[in-house]
């Protein structure tokens, strides 16, 4: 089965740029989606199709995907961005499967 | 505004059964969209469970639940279901339902999750 690897944690000061990576074999050939989950809340879609941004999501959130790594970038980080972030892909290597990364805890210092 | 409301979570003994429901709000054409179940064990990450096509066809399951869980839907009631049999301790989790963003889609590239419910809690314990 397909494995997505995320760093467990990323820390950044307010106003700085946070980059959260999602590694996978040839992930650049797949569409990657990103979800934000704050404590006690349901996940929220923040990036779809590698770099698309749903309505209501600030322009500070962006995504890219190439080679073996997809990246979620958050510029001008705010305290309210502190959350867990998950990447996700659709995989067909062994049937149909929707795979999540292990999640990254973003801490705003 | 689309709203999804899960229900049916409970405490159940190992080996037991439970049926979860996910009701979609009026104003959202439930029957037009594929739906997922996703779960999250305490303190853990997200795990995809199952998906169903907009018309109830083509269902897929995670290996961890295959043969024990069944996803279904009743489009006349705007409701998605997850029948869970043979429950195990590792099934303890918050269960979320989520819709996909594109109507009448058979293209699984569009089967990401754009709206999520708040979840219902299942605890498997003796």
mmCIF file of C-alpha atoms in Angstrom:
data_model
loop_
_atom_site.group_PDB
_atom_site.id
_atom_site.type_symbol
_atom_site.label_atom_id
_atom_site.label_comp_id
_atom_site.label_asym_id
_atom_site.label_seq_id
_atom_site.Cartn_x
_atom_site.Cartn_y
_atom_site.Cartn_z
ATOM 1 C CA UNK A 1 0.000 0.000 0.000
ATOM 2 C CA UNK A 2 1.039 3.593 -0.602
ATOM 3 C CA UNK A 3 2.713 5.419 2.281
ATOM 4 C CA UNK A 4 2.721 9.174 2.907
ATOM 5 C CA UNK A 5 5.377 10.481 5.288
ATOM 6 C CA UNK A 6 4.994 13.765 7.185
ATOM 7 C CA UNK A 7 7.217 15.255 9.887
ATOM 8 C CA UNK A 8 5.484 14.908 13.278
ATOM 9 C CA UNK A 9 5.971 18.551 14.113
ATOM 10 C CA UNK A 10 6.902 21.932 12.657
ATOM 11 C CA UNK A 11 7.431 25.076 14.708
ATOM 12 C CA UNK A 12 7.449 28.630 13.439
ATOM 13 C CA UNK A 13 7.275 32.132 14.876
ATOM 14 C CA UNK A 14 4.316 34.391 14.083
ATOM 15 C CA UNK A 15 4.764 36.200 10.792
ATOM 16 C CA UNK A 16 7.211 33.642 9.471
ATOM 17 C CA UNK A 17 6.647 30.991 6.786
ATOM 18 C CA UNK A 18 5.789 27.380 7.633
ATOM 19 C CA UNK A 19 6.467 24.549 5.208
ATOM 20 C CA UNK A 20 4.964 21.132 5.852
ATOM 21 C CA UNK A 21 6.151 18.299 3.648
ATOM 22 C CA UNK A 22 4.465 15.105 2.555
ATOM 23 C CA UNK A 23 6.708 12.449 1.067
ATOM 24 C CA UNK A 24 5.645 9.562 -1.151
ATOM 25 C CA UNK A 25 6.998 7.491 -4.019
ATOM 26 C CA UNK A 26 6.495 9.596 -7.166
ATOM 27 C CA UNK A 27 3.882 11.652 -5.342
ATOM 28 C CA UNK A 28 4.333 14.271 -8.052
ATOM 29 C CA UNK A 29 2.230 12.059 -10.335
ATOM 30 C CA UNK A 30 -0.695 12.148 -7.908
ATOM 31 C CA UNK A 31 -3.128 14.824 -6.780
ATOM 32 C CA UNK A 32 -2.482 15.836 -3.182
ATOM 33 C CA UNK A 33 -5.047 17.364 -0.865
ATOM 34 C CA UNK A 34 -4.410 18.981 2.520
ATOM 35 C CA UNK A 35 -6.618 19.206 5.608
ATOM 36 C CA UNK A 36 -6.334 21.318 8.730
ATOM 37 C CA UNK A 37 -7.636 19.981 12.035
ATOM 38 C CA UNK A 38 -7.788 22.075 15.180
ATOM 39 C CA UNK A 39 -8.188 20.389 18.589
ATOM 40 C CA UNK A 40 -11.655 18.982 19.137
ATOM 41 C CA UNK A 41 -12.818 19.914 15.651
ATOM 42 C CA UNK A 42 -13.432 18.122 12.379
ATOM 43 C CA UNK A 43 -10.886 18.436 9.575
ATOM 44 C CA UNK A 44 -11.207 21.265 7.078
ATOM 45 C CA UNK A 45 -10.005 21.142 3.476
ATOM 46 C CA UNK A 46 -7.367 23.844 2.909
ATOM 47 C CA UNK A 47 -5.736 22.778 -0.387
ATOM 48 C CA UNK A 48 -7.071 20.539 -3.160
ATOM 49 C CA UNK A 49 -5.392 19.260 -6.308
ATOM 50 C CA UNK A 50 -1.910 20.177 -5.103
ATOM 51 C CA UNK A 51 -2.453 23.937 -5.134
ATOM 52 C CA UNK A 52 -6.163 24.768 -5.329
ATOM 53 C CA UNK A 53 -7.610 26.811 -2.500
ATOM 54 C CA UNK A 54 -11.259 26.413 -1.427
ATOM 55 C CA UNK A 55 -13.313 29.537 -0.933
ATOM 56 C CA UNK A 56 -12.770 30.999 2.508
ATOM 57 C CA UNK A 57 -9.212 29.742 2.844
ATOM 58 C CA UNK A 58 -6.714 32.629 3.081
ATOM 59 C CA UNK A 59 -4.258 33.237 0.259
ATOM 60 C CA UNK A 60 -1.520 32.640 2.815
ATOM 61 C CA UNK A 61 -2.108 28.919 2.258
ATOM 62 C CA UNK A 62 -0.542 27.412 -0.857
ATOM 63 C CA UNK A 63 0.613 24.031 -2.087
ATOM 64 C CA UNK A 64 3.043 22.445 -4.501
ATOM 65 C CA UNK A 65 3.869 18.931 -5.594
ATOM 66 C CA UNK A 66 6.832 17.537 -7.502
ATOM 67 C CA UNK A 67 8.980 14.448 -7.551
ATOM 68 C CA UNK A 68 8.683 12.623 -4.257
ATOM 69 C CA UNK A 69 7.508 15.551 -2.121
ATOM 70 C CA UNK A 70 4.388 17.673 -1.797
ATOM 71 C CA UNK A 71 4.536 20.818 0.313
ATOM 72 C CA UNK A 72 1.965 22.911 2.129
ATOM 73 C CA UNK A 73 3.224 26.460 2.645
ATOM 74 C CA UNK A 74 1.689 28.918 5.071
ATOM 75 C CA UNK A 75 3.045 32.466 4.851
ATOM 76 C CA UNK A 76 2.705 35.130 7.539
ATOM 77 C CA UNK A 77 1.765 32.475 10.067
ATOM 78 C CA UNK A 78 -0.779 33.473 12.714
ATOM 79 C CA UNK A 79 -1.566 31.962 16.090
ATOM 80 C CA UNK A 80 -4.854 30.696 14.664
ATOM 81 C CA UNK A 81 -2.980 28.499 12.177
ATOM 82 C CA UNK A 82 -1.800 26.241 14.984
ATOM 83 C CA UNK A 83 -3.300 22.847 14.154
ATOM 84 C CA UNK A 84 -2.619 19.383 12.798
ATOM 85 C CA UNK A 85 -2.225 19.170 9.032
ATOM 86 C CA UNK A 86 -2.776 16.045 6.955
ATOM 87 C CA UNK A 87 -1.943 15.316 3.322
ATOM 88 C CA UNK A 88 -4.059 12.816 1.370
ATOM 89 C CA UNK A 89 -3.985 11.062 -1.997
ATOM 90 C CA UNK A 90 -6.023 8.529 -3.937
ATOM 91 C CA UNK A 91 -4.011 5.380 -4.584
ATOM 92 C CA UNK A 92 -4.723 2.499 -6.929
ATOM 93 C CA UNK A 93 -1.639 0.365 -6.357
ATOM 94 C CA UNK A 94 -3.741 -2.255 -4.552
ATOM 95 C CA UNK A 95 -7.341 -1.528 -5.409
ATOM 96 C CA UNK A 96 -8.892 1.813 -4.603
ATOM 97 C CA UNK A 97 -7.633 3.443 -1.435
ATOM 98 C CA UNK A 98 -7.654 6.944 0.009
ATOM 99 C CA UNK A 99 -4.461 7.426 1.998
ATOM 100 C CA UNK A 100 -3.644 10.024 4.651
ATOM 101 C CA UNK A 101 -0.247 11.042 5.898
ATOM 102 C CA UNK A 102 0.440 10.659 9.600
ATOM 103 C CA UNK A 103 -0.145 14.345 10.239
ATOM 104 C CA UNK A 104 2.047 17.285 11.244
ATOM 105 C CA UNK A 105 1.481 19.377 14.341
ATOM 106 C CA UNK A 106 2.137 23.031 13.512
ATOM 107 C CA UNK A 107 3.156 24.993 16.578
ATOM 108 C CA UNK A 108 3.211 28.781 16.486
ATOM 109 C CA UNK A 109 5.874 29.902 18.923
ATOM 110 C CA UNK B 1 -24.818 25.698 3.596
ATOM 111 C CA UNK B 2 -23.998 22.000 3.541
ATOM 112 C CA UNK B 3 -24.176 20.293 6.898
ATOM 113 C CA UNK B 4 -23.491 16.675 7.718
ATOM 114 C CA UNK B 5 -24.564 15.276 11.079
ATOM 115 C CA UNK B 6 -23.351 11.901 12.275
ATOM 116 C CA UNK B 7 -25.107 9.816 14.913
ATOM 117 C CA UNK B 8 -25.191 6.306 16.311
ATOM 118 C CA UNK B 9 -21.898 6.240 18.168
ATOM 119 C CA UNK B 10 -21.928 4.299 21.414
ATOM 120 C CA UNK B 11 -19.991 2.033 23.747
ATOM 121 C CA UNK B 12 -20.108 -1.549 22.500
ATOM 122 C CA UNK B 13 -18.458 -4.794 23.558
ATOM 123 C CA UNK B 14 -15.842 -6.515 21.395
ATOM 124 C CA UNK B 15 -17.549 -8.618 18.764
ATOM 125 C CA UNK B 16 -20.608 -6.413 18.819
ATOM 126 C CA UNK B 17 -22.331 -4.419 16.097
ATOM 127 C CA UNK B 18 -23.281 -0.801 15.570
ATOM 128 C CA UNK B 19 -24.811 1.244 12.774
ATOM 129 C CA UNK B 20 -23.712 4.814 12.229
ATOM 130 C CA UNK B 21 -25.759 7.365 10.310
ATOM 131 C CA UNK B 22 -24.836 10.599 8.573
ATOM 132 C CA UNK B 23 -27.690 12.911 7.633
ATOM 133 C CA UNK B 24 -27.189 15.686 5.105
ATOM 134 C CA UNK B 25 -28.939 19.019 5.453
ATOM 135 C CA UNK B 26 -31.722 20.200 3.135
ATOM 136 C CA UNK B 27 -30.477 22.383 0.294
ATOM 137 C CA UNK B 28 -27.715 19.975 -0.550
ATOM 138 C CA UNK B 29 -28.512 17.401 -3.215
ATOM 139 C CA UNK B 30 -27.238 14.440 -1.257
ATOM 140 C CA UNK B 31 -28.035 11.957 -4.015
ATOM 141 C CA UNK B 32 -25.602 13.676 -6.389
ATOM 142 C CA UNK B 33 -22.423 13.212 -4.398
ATOM 143 C CA UNK B 34 -20.172 10.370 -3.378
ATOM 144 C CA UNK B 35 -19.515 10.024 0.342
ATOM 145 C CA UNK B 36 -16.719 8.796 2.599
ATOM 146 C CA UNK B 37 -16.354 7.550 6.148
ATOM 147 C CA UNK B 38 -13.084 8.503 7.854
ATOM 148 C CA UNK B 39 -12.097 7.681 11.418
ATOM 149 C CA UNK B 40 -9.641 8.937 14.006
ATOM 150 C CA UNK B 41 -8.511 6.841 16.952
ATOM 151 C CA UNK B 42 -7.804 8.709 20.202
ATOM 152 C CA UNK B 43 -4.657 10.794 19.818
ATOM 153 C CA UNK B 44 -3.990 9.391 16.344
ATOM 154 C CA UNK B 45 -4.235 10.551 12.753
ATOM 155 C CA UNK B 46 -6.956 10.252 10.159
ATOM 156 C CA UNK B 47 -7.728 6.864 8.626
ATOM 157 C CA UNK B 48 -9.951 6.406 5.596
ATOM 158 C CA UNK B 49 -12.609 3.716 6.147
ATOM 159 C CA UNK B 50 -14.952 3.456 3.172
ATOM 160 C CA UNK B 51 -16.416 5.277 0.172
ATOM 161 C CA UNK B 52 -19.628 4.957 -1.816
ATOM 162 C CA UNK B 53 -20.594 6.338 -5.196
ATOM 163 C CA UNK B 54 -23.437 8.863 -5.473
ATOM 164 C CA UNK B 55 -25.971 6.238 -6.567
ATOM 165 C CA UNK B 56 -24.897 3.562 -4.091
ATOM 166 C CA UNK B 57 -22.780 1.623 -6.527
ATOM 167 C CA UNK B 58 -19.019 1.028 -6.380
ATOM 168 C CA UNK B 59 -18.113 0.739 -2.716
ATOM 169 C CA UNK B 60 -14.529 0.467 -1.493
ATOM 170 C CA UNK B 61 -13.120 -0.317 1.937
ATOM 171 C CA UNK B 62 -9.889 -0.045 3.865
ATOM 172 C CA UNK B 63 -8.246 -3.422 4.406
ATOM 173 C CA UNK B 64 -8.644 -2.957 8.174
ATOM 174 C CA UNK B 65 -12.456 -3.065 7.939
ATOM 175 C CA UNK B 66 -13.085 -5.136 4.813
ATOM 176 C CA UNK B 67 -15.540 -7.960 5.460
ATOM 177 C CA UNK B 68 -16.714 -6.410 8.747
ATOM 178 C CA UNK B 69 -18.050 -2.972 7.783
ATOM 179 C CA UNK B 70 -20.634 -2.104 5.127
ATOM 180 C CA UNK B 71 -21.243 1.354 3.706
ATOM 181 C CA UNK B 72 -24.659 2.149 2.257
ATOM 182 C CA UNK B 73 -26.934 5.087 1.586
ATOM 183 C CA UNK B 74 -30.615 5.929 1.331
ATOM 184 C CA UNK B 75 -30.894 8.868 -1.035
ATOM 185 C CA UNK B 76 -34.610 9.238 -0.285
ATOM 186 C CA UNK B 77 -33.656 9.992 3.336
ATOM 187 C CA UNK B 78 -30.480 11.993 2.583
ATOM 188 C CA UNK B 79 -28.637 9.569 4.819
ATOM 189 C CA UNK B 80 -25.372 7.656 4.680
ATOM 190 C CA UNK B 81 -24.796 4.575 6.844
ATOM 191 C CA UNK B 82 -21.932 2.503 8.158
ATOM 192 C CA UNK B 83 -22.862 -0.933 9.482
ATOM 193 C CA UNK B 84 -20.072 -2.169 11.719
ATOM 194 C CA UNK B 85 -19.933 -5.837 12.728
ATOM 195 C CA UNK B 86 -17.307 -7.828 14.577
ATOM 196 C CA UNK B 87 -16.080 -4.721 16.351
ATOM 197 C CA UNK B 88 -12.595 -4.740 17.864
ATOM 198 C CA UNK B 89 -10.782 -2.501 20.295
ATOM 199 C CA UNK B 90 -8.828 -0.944 17.442
ATOM 200 C CA UNK B 91 -12.098 0.287 15.933
ATOM 201 C CA UNK B 92 -12.437 2.737 18.822
ATOM 202 C CA UNK B 93 -12.447 6.163 17.179
ATOM 203 C CA UNK B 94 -14.349 9.234 16.155
ATOM 204 C CA UNK B 95 -16.089 8.461 12.878
ATOM 205 C CA UNK B 96 -16.572 11.284 10.396
ATOM 206 C CA UNK B 97 -18.616 11.329 7.228
ATOM 207 C CA UNK B 98 -17.460 13.584 4.395
ATOM 208 C CA UNK B 99 -18.757 14.478 0.956
ATOM 209 C CA UNK B 100 -16.863 14.814 -2.268
ATOM 210 C CA UNK B 101 -16.966 18.101 -4.177
ATOM 211 C CA UNK B 102 -18.199 17.032 -7.601
ATOM 212 C CA UNK B 103 -21.692 15.949 -8.633
ATOM 213 C CA UNK B 104 -22.348 12.639 -10.392
ATOM 214 C CA UNK B 105 -18.659 11.900 -10.496
ATOM 215 C CA UNK B 106 -17.189 8.554 -11.453
ATOM 216 C CA UNK B 107 -13.695 10.019 -11.509
ATOM 217 C CA UNK B 108 -11.945 9.146 -8.270
ATOM 218 C CA UNK B 109 -9.560 12.042 -8.757
ATOM 219 C CA UNK B 110 -12.488 14.140 -7.519
ATOM 220 C CA UNK B 111 -13.117 11.946 -4.506
ATOM 221 C CA UNK B 112 -11.395 14.117 -1.936
ATOM 222 C CA UNK B 113 -13.327 15.414 1.081
ATOM 223 C CA UNK B 114 -14.613 18.962 0.861
ATOM 224 C CA UNK B 115 -17.145 19.011 3.706
ATOM 225 C CA UNK B 116 -16.964 17.004 6.919
ATOM 226 C CA UNK B 117 -19.407 16.301 9.709
ATOM 227 C CA UNK B 118 -18.472 16.838 13.351
ATOM 228 C CA UNK B 119 -18.135 13.123 14.021
ATOM 229 C CA UNK B 120 -19.637 10.471 16.300
ATOM 230 C CA UNK B 121 -17.664 8.486 18.873
ATOM 231 C CA UNK B 122 -17.453 4.699 18.902
ATOM 232 C CA UNK B 123 -15.871 2.968 21.878
ATOM 233 C CA UNK B 124 -15.261 -0.768 21.801
ATOM 234 C CA UNK B 125 -14.647 -2.035 25.300
ATOM 235 C CA UNK B 126 -15.748 -4.767 27.665
#
